[in-house]
Coordinates of C-alpha atoms (C1' of nucleotides) in Angstrom, one line a residue:
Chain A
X292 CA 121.3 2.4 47.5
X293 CA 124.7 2.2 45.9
X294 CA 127.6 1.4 48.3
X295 CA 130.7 2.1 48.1
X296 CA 133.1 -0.9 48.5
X297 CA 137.1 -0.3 48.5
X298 CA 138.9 -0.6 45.1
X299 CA 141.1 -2.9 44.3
X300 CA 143.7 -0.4 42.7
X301 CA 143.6 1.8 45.8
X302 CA 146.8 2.0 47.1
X303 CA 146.2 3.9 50.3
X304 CA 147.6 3.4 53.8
X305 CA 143.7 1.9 54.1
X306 CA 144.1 -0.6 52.0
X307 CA 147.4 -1.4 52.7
X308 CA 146.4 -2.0 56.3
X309 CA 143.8 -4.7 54.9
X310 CA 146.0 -6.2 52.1
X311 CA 148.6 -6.8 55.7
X312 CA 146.1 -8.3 57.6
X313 CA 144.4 -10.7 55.2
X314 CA 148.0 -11.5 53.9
X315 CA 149.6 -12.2 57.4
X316 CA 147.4 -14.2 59.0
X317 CA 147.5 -17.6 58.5
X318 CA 143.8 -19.0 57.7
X319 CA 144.2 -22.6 58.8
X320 CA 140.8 -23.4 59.2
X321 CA 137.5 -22.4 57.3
X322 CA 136.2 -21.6 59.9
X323 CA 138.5 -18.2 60.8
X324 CA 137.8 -17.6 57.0
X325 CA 134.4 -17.3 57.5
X326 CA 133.8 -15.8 60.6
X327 CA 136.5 -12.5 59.8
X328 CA 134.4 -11.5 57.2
X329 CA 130.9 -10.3 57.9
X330 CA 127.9 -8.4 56.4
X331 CA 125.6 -5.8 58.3
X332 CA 122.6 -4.5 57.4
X333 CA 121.3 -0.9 57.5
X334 CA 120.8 0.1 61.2
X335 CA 122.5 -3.1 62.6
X336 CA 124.5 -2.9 65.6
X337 CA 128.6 -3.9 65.2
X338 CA 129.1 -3.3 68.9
X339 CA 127.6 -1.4 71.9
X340 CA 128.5 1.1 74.7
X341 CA 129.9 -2.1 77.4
X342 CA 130.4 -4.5 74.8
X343 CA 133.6 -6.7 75.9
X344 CA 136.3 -5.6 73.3
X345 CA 137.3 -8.9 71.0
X346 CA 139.5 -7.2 68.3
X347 CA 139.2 -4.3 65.8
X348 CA 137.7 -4.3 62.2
X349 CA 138.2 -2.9 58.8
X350 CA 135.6 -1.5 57.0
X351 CA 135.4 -3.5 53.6
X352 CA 132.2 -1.7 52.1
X353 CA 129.3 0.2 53.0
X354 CA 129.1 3.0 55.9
X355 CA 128.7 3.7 59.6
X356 CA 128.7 6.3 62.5
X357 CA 129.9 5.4 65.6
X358 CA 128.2 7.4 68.6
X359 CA 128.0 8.1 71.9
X360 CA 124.8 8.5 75.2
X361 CA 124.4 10.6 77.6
X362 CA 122.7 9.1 80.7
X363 CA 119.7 11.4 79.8
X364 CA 119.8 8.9 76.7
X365 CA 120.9 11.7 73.9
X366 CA 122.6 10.6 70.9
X367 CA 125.5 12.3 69.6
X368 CA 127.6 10.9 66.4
X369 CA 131.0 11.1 66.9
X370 CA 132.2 10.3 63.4
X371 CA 131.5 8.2 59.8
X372 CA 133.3 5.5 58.4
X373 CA 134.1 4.5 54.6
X374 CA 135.5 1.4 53.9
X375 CA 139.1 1.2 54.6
X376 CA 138.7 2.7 58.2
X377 CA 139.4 1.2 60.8
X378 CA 136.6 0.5 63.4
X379 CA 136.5 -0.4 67.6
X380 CA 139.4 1.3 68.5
X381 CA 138.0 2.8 71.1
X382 CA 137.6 -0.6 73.0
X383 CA 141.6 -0.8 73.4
X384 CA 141.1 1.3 76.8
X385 CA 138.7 -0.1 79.1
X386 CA 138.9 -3.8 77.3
X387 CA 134.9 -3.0 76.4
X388 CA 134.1 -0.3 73.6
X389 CA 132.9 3.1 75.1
X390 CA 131.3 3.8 71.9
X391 CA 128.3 2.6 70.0
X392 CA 128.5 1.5 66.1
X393 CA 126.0 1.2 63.7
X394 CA 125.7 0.4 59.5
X395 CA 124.2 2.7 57.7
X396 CA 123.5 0.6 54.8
X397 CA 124.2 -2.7 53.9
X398 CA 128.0 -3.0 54.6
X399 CA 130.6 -5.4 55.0
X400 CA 133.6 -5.7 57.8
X401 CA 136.9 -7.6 58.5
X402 CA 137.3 -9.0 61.5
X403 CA 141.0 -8.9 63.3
X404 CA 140.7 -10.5 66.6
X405 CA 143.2 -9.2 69.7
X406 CA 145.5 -12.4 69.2
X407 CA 146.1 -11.6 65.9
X408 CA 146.6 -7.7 66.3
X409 CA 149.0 -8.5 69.2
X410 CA 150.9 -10.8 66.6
X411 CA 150.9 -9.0 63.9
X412 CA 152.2 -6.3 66.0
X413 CA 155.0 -8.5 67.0
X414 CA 156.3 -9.7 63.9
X415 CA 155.1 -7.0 60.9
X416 CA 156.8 -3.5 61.4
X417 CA 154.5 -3.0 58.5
X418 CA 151.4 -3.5 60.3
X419 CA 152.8 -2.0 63.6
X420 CA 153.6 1.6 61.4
X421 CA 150.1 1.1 59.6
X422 CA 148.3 0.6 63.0
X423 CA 149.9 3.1 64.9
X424 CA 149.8 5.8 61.5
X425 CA 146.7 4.8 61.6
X426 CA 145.1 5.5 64.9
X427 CA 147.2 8.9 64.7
X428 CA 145.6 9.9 61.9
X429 CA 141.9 9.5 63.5
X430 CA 143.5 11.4 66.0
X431 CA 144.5 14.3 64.1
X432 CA 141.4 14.5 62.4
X433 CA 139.7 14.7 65.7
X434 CA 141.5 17.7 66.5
X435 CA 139.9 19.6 63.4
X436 CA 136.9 19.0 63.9
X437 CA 137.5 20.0 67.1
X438 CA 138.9 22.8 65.7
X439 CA 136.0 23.2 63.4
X440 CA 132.7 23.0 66.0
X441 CA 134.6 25.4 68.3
X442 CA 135.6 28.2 66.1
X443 CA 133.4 28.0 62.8
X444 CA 129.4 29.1 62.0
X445 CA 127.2 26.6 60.8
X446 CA 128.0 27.3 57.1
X447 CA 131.5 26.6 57.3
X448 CA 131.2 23.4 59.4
X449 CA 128.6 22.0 56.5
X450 CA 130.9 23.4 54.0
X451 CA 134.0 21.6 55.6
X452 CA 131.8 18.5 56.2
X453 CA 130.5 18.1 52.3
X454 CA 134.5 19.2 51.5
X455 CA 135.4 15.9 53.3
X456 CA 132.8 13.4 52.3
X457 CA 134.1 14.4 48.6
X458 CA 137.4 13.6 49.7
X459 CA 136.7 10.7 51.0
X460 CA 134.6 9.7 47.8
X461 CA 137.3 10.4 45.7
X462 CA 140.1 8.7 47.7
X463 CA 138.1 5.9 47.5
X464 CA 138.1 5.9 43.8
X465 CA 134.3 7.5 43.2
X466 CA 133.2 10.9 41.9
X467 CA 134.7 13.7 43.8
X468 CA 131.6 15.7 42.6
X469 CA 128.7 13.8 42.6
X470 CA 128.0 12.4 46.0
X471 CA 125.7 10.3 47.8
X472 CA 124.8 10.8 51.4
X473 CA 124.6 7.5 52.9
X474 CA 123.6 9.4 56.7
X475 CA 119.8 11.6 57.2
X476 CA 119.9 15.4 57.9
X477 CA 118.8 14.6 61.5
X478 CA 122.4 12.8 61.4
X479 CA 124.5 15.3 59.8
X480 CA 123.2 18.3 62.3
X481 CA 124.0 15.9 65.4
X482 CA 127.4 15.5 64.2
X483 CA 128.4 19.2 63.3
X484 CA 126.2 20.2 66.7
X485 CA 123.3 21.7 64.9
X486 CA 119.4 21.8 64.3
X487 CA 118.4 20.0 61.6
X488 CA 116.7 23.1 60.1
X489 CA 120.1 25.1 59.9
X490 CA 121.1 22.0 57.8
X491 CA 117.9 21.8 55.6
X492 CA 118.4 26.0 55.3
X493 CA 122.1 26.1 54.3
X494 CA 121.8 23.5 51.9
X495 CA 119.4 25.3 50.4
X496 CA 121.1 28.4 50.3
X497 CA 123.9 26.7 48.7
X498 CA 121.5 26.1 46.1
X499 CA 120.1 29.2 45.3
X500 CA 124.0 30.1 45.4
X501 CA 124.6 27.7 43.0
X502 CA 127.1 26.2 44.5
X503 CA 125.5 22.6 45.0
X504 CA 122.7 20.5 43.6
X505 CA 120.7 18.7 46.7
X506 CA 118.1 16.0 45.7
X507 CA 117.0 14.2 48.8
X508 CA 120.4 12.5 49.5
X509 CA 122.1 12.8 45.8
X510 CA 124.7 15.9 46.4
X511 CA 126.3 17.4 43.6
X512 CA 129.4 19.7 43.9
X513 CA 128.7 22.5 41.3
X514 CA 131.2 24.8 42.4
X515 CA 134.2 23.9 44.7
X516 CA 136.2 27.0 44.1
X517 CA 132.9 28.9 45.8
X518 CA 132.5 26.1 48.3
X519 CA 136.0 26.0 49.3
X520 CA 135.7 29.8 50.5
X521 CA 132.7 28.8 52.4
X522 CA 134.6 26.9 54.7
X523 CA 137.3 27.8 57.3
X524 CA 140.6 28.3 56.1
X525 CA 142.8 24.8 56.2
X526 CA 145.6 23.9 59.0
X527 CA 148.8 25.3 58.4
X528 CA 151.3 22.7 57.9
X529 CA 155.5 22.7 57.9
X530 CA 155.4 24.3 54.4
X531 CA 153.7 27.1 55.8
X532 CA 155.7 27.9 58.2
X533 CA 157.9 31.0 58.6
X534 CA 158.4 32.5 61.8
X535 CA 158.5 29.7 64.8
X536 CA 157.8 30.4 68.5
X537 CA 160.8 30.0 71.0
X538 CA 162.4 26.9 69.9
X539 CA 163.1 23.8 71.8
X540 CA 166.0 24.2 74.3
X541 CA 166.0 21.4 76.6
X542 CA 168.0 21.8 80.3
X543 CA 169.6 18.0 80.3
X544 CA 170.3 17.1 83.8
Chain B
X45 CA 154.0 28.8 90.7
X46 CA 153.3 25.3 92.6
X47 CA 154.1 22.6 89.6
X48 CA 152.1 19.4 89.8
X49 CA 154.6 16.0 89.7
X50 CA 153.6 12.3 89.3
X51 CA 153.6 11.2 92.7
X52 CA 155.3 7.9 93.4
X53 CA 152.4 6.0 94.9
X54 CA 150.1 6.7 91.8
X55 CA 149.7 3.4 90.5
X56 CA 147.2 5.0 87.4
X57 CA 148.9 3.2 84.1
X58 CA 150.4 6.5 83.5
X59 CA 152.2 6.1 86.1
X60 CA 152.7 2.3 85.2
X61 CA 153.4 3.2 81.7
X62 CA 156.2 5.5 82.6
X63 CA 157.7 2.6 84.9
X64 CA 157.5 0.0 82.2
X65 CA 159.9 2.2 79.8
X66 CA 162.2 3.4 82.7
X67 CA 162.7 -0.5 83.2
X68 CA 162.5 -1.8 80.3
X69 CA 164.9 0.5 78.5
X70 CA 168.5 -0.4 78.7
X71 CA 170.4 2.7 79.5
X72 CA 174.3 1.6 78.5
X73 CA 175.3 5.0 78.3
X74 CA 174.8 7.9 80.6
X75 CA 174.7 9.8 77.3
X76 CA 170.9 8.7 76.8
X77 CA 170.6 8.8 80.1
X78 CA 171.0 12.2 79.7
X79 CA 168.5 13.3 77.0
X80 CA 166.1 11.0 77.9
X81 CA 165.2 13.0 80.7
X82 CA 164.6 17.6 79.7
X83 CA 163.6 19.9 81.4
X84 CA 161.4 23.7 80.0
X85 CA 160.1 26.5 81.2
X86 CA 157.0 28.3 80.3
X87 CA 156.2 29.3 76.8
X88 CA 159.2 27.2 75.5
X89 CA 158.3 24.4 72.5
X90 CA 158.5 20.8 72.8
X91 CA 157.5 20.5 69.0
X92 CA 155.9 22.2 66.5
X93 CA 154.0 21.5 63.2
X94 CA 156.2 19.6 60.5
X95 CA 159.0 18.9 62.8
X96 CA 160.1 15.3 62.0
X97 CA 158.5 12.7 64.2
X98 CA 161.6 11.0 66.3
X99 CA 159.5 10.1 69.5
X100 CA 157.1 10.4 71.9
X101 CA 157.2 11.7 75.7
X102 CA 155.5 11.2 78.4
X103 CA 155.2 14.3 81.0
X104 CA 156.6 14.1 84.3
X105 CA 155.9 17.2 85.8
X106 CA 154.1 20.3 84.7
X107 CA 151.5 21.2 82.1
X108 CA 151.0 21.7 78.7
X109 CA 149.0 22.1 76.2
X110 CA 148.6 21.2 72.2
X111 CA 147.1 23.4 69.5
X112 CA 146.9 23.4 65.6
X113 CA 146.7 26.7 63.7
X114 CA 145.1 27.7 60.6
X115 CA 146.5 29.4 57.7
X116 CA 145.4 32.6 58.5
X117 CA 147.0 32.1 62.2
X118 CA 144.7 31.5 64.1
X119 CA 145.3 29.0 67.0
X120 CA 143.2 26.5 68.8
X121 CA 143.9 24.5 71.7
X122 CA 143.1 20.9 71.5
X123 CA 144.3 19.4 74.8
X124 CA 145.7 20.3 77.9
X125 CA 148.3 18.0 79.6
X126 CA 148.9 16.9 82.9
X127 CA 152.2 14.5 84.4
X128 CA 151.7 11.0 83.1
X129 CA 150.3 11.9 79.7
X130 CA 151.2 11.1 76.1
X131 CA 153.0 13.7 74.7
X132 CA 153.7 13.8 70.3
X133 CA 151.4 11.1 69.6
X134 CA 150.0 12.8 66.6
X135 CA 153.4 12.1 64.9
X136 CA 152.6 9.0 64.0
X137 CA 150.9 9.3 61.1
X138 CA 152.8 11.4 58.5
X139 CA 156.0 11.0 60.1
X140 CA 155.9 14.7 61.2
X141 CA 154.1 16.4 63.9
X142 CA 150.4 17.6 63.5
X143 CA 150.4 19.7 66.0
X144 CA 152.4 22.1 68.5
X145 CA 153.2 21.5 71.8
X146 CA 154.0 24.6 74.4
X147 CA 154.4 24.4 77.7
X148 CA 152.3 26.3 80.7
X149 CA 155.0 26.2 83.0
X150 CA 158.2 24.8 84.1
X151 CA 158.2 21.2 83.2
X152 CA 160.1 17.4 82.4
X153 CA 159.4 15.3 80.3
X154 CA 160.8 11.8 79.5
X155 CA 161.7 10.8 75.8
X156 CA 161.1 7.9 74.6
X157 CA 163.0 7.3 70.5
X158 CA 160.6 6.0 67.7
X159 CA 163.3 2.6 68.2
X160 CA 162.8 2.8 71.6
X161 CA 158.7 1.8 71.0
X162 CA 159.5 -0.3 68.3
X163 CA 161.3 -2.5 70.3
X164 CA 159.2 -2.5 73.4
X165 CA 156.4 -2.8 71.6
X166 CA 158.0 -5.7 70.7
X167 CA 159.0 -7.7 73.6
X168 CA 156.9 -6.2 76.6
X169 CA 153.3 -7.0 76.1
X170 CA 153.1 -4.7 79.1
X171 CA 154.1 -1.9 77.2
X172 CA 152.1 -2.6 74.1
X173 CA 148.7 -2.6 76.1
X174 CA 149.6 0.4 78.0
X175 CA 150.5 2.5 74.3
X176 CA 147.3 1.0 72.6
X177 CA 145.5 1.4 76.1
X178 CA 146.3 5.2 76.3
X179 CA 146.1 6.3 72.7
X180 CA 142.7 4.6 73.0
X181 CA 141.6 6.6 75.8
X182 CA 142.6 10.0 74.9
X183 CA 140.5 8.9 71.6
X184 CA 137.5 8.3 73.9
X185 CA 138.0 11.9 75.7
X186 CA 137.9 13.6 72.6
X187 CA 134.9 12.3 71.5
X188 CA 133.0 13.4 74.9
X189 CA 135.0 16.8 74.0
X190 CA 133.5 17.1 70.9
X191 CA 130.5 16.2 72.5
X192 CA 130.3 19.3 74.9
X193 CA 131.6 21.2 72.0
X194 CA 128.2 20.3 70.0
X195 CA 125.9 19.9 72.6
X196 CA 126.1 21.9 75.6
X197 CA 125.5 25.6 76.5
X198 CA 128.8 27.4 77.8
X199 CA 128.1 27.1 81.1
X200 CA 127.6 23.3 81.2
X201 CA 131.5 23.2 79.1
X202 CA 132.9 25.5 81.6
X203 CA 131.8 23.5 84.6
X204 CA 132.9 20.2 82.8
X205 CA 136.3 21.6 82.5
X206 CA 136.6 22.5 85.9
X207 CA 135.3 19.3 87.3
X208 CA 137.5 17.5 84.8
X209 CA 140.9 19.7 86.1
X210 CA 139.2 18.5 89.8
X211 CA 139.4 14.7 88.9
X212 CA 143.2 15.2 86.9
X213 CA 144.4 16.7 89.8
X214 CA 142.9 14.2 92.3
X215 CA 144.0 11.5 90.2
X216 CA 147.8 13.2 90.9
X217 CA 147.1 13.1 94.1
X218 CA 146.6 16.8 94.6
X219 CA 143.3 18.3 96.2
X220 CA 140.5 17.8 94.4
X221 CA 138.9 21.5 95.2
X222 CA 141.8 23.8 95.9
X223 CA 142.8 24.0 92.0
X224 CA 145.7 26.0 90.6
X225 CA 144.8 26.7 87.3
X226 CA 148.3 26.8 85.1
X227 CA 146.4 28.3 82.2
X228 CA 144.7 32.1 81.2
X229 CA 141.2 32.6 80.7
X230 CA 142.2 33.6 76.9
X231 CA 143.4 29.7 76.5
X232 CA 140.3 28.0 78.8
X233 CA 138.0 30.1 76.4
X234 CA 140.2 28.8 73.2
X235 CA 139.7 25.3 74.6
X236 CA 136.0 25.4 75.2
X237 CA 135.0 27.4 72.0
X238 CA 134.0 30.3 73.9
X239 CA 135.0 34.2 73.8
X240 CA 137.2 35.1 76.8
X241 CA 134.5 37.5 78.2
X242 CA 131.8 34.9 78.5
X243 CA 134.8 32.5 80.5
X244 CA 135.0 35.6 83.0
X245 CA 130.9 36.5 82.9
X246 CA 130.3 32.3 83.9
X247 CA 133.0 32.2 86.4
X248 CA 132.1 35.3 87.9
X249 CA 128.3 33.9 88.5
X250 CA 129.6 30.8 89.8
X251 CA 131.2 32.9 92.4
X252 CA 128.0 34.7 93.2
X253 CA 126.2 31.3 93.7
X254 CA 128.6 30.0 96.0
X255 CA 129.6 27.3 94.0
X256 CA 133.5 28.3 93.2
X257 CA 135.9 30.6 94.8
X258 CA 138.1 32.4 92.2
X259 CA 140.7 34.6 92.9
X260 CA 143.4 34.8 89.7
X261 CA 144.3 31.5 88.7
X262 CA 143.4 29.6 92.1
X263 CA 140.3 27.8 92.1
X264 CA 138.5 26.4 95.2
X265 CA 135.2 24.3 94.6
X266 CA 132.8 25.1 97.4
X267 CA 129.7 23.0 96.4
X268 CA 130.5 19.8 94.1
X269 CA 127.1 19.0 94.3
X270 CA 125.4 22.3 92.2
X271 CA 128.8 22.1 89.8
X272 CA 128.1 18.5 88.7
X273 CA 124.3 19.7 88.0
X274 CA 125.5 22.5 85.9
X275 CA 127.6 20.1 83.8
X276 CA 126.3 18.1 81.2
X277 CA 124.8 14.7 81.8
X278 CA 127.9 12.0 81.4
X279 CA 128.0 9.1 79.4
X280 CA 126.0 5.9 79.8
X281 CA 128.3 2.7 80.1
X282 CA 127.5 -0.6 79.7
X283 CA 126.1 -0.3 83.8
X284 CA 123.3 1.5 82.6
X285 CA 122.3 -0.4 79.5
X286 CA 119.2 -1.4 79.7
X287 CA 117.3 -2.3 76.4
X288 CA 119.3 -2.8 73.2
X289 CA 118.8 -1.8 69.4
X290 CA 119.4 -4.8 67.1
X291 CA 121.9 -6.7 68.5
X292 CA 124.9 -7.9 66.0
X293 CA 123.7 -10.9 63.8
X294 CA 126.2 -10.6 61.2
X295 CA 125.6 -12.8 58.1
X296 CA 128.5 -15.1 57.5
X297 CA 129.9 -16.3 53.6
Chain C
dC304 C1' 96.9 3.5 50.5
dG305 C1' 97.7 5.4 54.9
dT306 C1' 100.8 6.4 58.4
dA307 C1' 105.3 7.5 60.0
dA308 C1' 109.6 9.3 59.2
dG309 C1' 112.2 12.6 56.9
dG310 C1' 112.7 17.2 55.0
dT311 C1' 111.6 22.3 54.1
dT312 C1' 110.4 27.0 55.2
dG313 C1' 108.8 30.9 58.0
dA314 C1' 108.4 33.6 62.5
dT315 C1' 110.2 34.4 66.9
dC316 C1' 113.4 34.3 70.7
dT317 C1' 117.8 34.0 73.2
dG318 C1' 122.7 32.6 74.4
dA319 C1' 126.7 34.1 73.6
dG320 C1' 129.7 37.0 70.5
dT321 C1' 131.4 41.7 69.7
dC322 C1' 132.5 46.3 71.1
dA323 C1' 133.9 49.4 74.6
dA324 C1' 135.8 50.9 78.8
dG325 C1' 138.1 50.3 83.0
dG326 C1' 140.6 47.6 86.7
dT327 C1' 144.4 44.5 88.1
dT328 C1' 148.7 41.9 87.8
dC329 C1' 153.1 41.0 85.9
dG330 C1' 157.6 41.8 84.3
dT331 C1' 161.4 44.7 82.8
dG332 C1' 164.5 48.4 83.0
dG333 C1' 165.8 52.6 85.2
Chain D
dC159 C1' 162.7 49.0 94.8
dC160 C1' 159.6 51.5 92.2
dA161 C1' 157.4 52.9 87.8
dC162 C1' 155.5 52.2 83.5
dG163 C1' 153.8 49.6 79.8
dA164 C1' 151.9 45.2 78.4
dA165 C1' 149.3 41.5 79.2
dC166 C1' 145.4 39.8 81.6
dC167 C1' 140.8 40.0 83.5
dT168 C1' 136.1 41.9 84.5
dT169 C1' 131.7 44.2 83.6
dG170 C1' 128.1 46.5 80.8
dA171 C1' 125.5 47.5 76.4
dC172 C1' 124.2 46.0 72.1
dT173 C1' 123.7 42.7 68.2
dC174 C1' 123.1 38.6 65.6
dA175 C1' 123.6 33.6 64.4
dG176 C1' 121.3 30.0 65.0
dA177 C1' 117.9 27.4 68.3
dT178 C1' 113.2 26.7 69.0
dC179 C1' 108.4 26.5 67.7
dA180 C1' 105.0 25.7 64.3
dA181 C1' 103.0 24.4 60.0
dC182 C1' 103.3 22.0 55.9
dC183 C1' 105.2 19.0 52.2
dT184 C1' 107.5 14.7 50.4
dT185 C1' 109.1 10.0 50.3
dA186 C1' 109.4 5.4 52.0
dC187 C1' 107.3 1.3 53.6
dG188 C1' 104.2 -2.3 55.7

DNA sequence: CGTAAGGTTGATCTGAGTCAAGGTTCGTGG
DNA sequence: CCACGAACCTTGACTCAGATCAACCTTACG
């Protein structure tokens, strides 16, 4: 399978946050040369539910998921990563990661060890802005899909989730149209909380519809104008705003 | 209505965090003195989407809570907030808040100016673990939310949330059973992705079961035990590992 | 080449949404 | 302090989106 790898002319806060890192960090020895960059294979583990938390990474090419266990041993993804993302975050908390990560094809990763976050963060405002934008980001699009598995159907939550992946493509300098699902259908329902035959059935739909072309995991977008009404109307943002709620009038004391 | 405040035993890294900015913080003038420290009442905005990022808070006393809303107005609520928590964190990453902030009832807050974090980020590696610590964890609770949001029947969410409020409020130091809910059923069913009548239908059964005691917005938790089995399974950690997929072999070059 | 994993499609069932009606509490102004 | 309207909450009846069960097809891989 083709993988996407980040672009060298991609200017995005992504690779920005890379180009700071690599450039920042002095690289004395070989041996910190070698060992921050490493290569996964499909299905390998990056880290583990308990695992002690050494640093974050940045995803350099290939995919992931990162998911979660209940003590009755179900599975549930919580999200998937393109290259430029950043990875382990959630292992800041407890000092272990409470989440689980695994490739989903042969990718690639950039290690940044604690020391050097917690220098970096120190002497780069640059990094300390892309880190924190960063995280925040994640954070907000948490909150939407939040959003999403609590308010939409099934068809807008797969509309909204083959939306993204071609927004992701494209940011990452691929077709916005012609995509190539890099997780299994068994995957996708688990992370938009559905069966796997609602999947299989709206996809199909959407093909009768004409709206996309499925081919085992080759996706086409025939139709985004169609697509786009499929799923759940966007956040509203400050230039949508006209009427506000009772304003902000602090008592000082 | 009885307003919950941070205690001044609570040693929780809330509490720690809010400490190590009081301190930290020179306060030359009594002018920031001053608007460091607000006070709202109920229904009154601490932000709203697009306002310009200038800070975060962190709540003292009271409650809150955090929605988006879509173009065609509808709102959902993302997070509830309780004294100790990160407040505006979602303005990180454009520079302009994500998300609105209201409050549930009377409550303070303490700001704390973008320079402010800058600089203590800077020069107390305190603070910096407690601000990467906390962002990381209400990362981690989201995930779980979304989660129970794709997994679990209404029933299991609804007794989740309650024994979630339960541990928020012991962690405060408040009773653990006798809860005083600070938010309607409309915005506990917006939360859990539920209509408001099903909120009512599950409460009211968990009355008839003997397992709450609900009279307006005062909760009492008669029977822990049956409540825990209603909710969903929790999480494994790294306690309960047992066998491991393919453990991290990560090709070096 | 055979078996397992992944994917599609149809039939049936049910949890929870929607609609409707009535009760309770709160807040404001007379 | 009471009254009236609005907001909030509860309960019942009906409906439907999507889960579950079942059968079958397709692709990948040792």
């Amino acid at each position: 399978m083709k993988s996407i790898s980040l672009p060298l002319n991609n200017h995005s806060s992504s690779r920005k946050f890379l180009d700071l890192c690599v450039n920042n960090i002095p690289e004395t020895n070989s041996y910190q040369a070698r060992t921050s960059h490493r290569i996964f294979h499909k299905k390998q583990a990056l880290y583990s539910v308990g695992d002690t938390f050494e640093g974050i990474f940045i995803l350099r090419s290939g995919s992931a998921k990162s998911f979660i266990t209940t003590i009755g041993g179900e599975e549930h993804i919580t999200k998937f990563f393109y290259p430029g993302d950043l990875l382990g975050i959630d292992g800041f908390d407890a000092h272990s990661h409470a989440q689980n990560l695994h490739f989903l094809e042969t990718s690639s990763v950039y290690f940044l060890k604690k020391s050097d976050i917690n220098g970096l963060v120190k002497t780069s405002d640059d990094f300390r802005d892309c880190l924190l934008q960063s995280i925040s980001h994640a954070m907000v699009c948490d909150m939407s899909m939040m959003m999403y598995l609590s308010m939409c159907s099934s068809e807008q939550r797969l509309a909204r989730f083959i939306l993204d992946l071609s927004m992701q493509f494209a940011e990452r300098g691929l077709s916005a149209k012609d995509l190539l699902l890099s997780m299994s259908r068994t995957e996708i329902a688990n992370y938009l909380g559905m069966a796997i035959e609602t999947v299989s059935r709206i996809l199909s739909n959407f093909q009768q519809r004409g709206i996309v072309d499925v081919k085992h995991r080759s996706l086409t977008i025939l139709n985004f104008e169609t697509l786009n009404r499929c799923a759940p109307n966007g956040l509203s943002s400050h230039v949508s705003r006209i009427e506000k709620s009772p304003k902000k009038e602090a008592v000082c004391h």
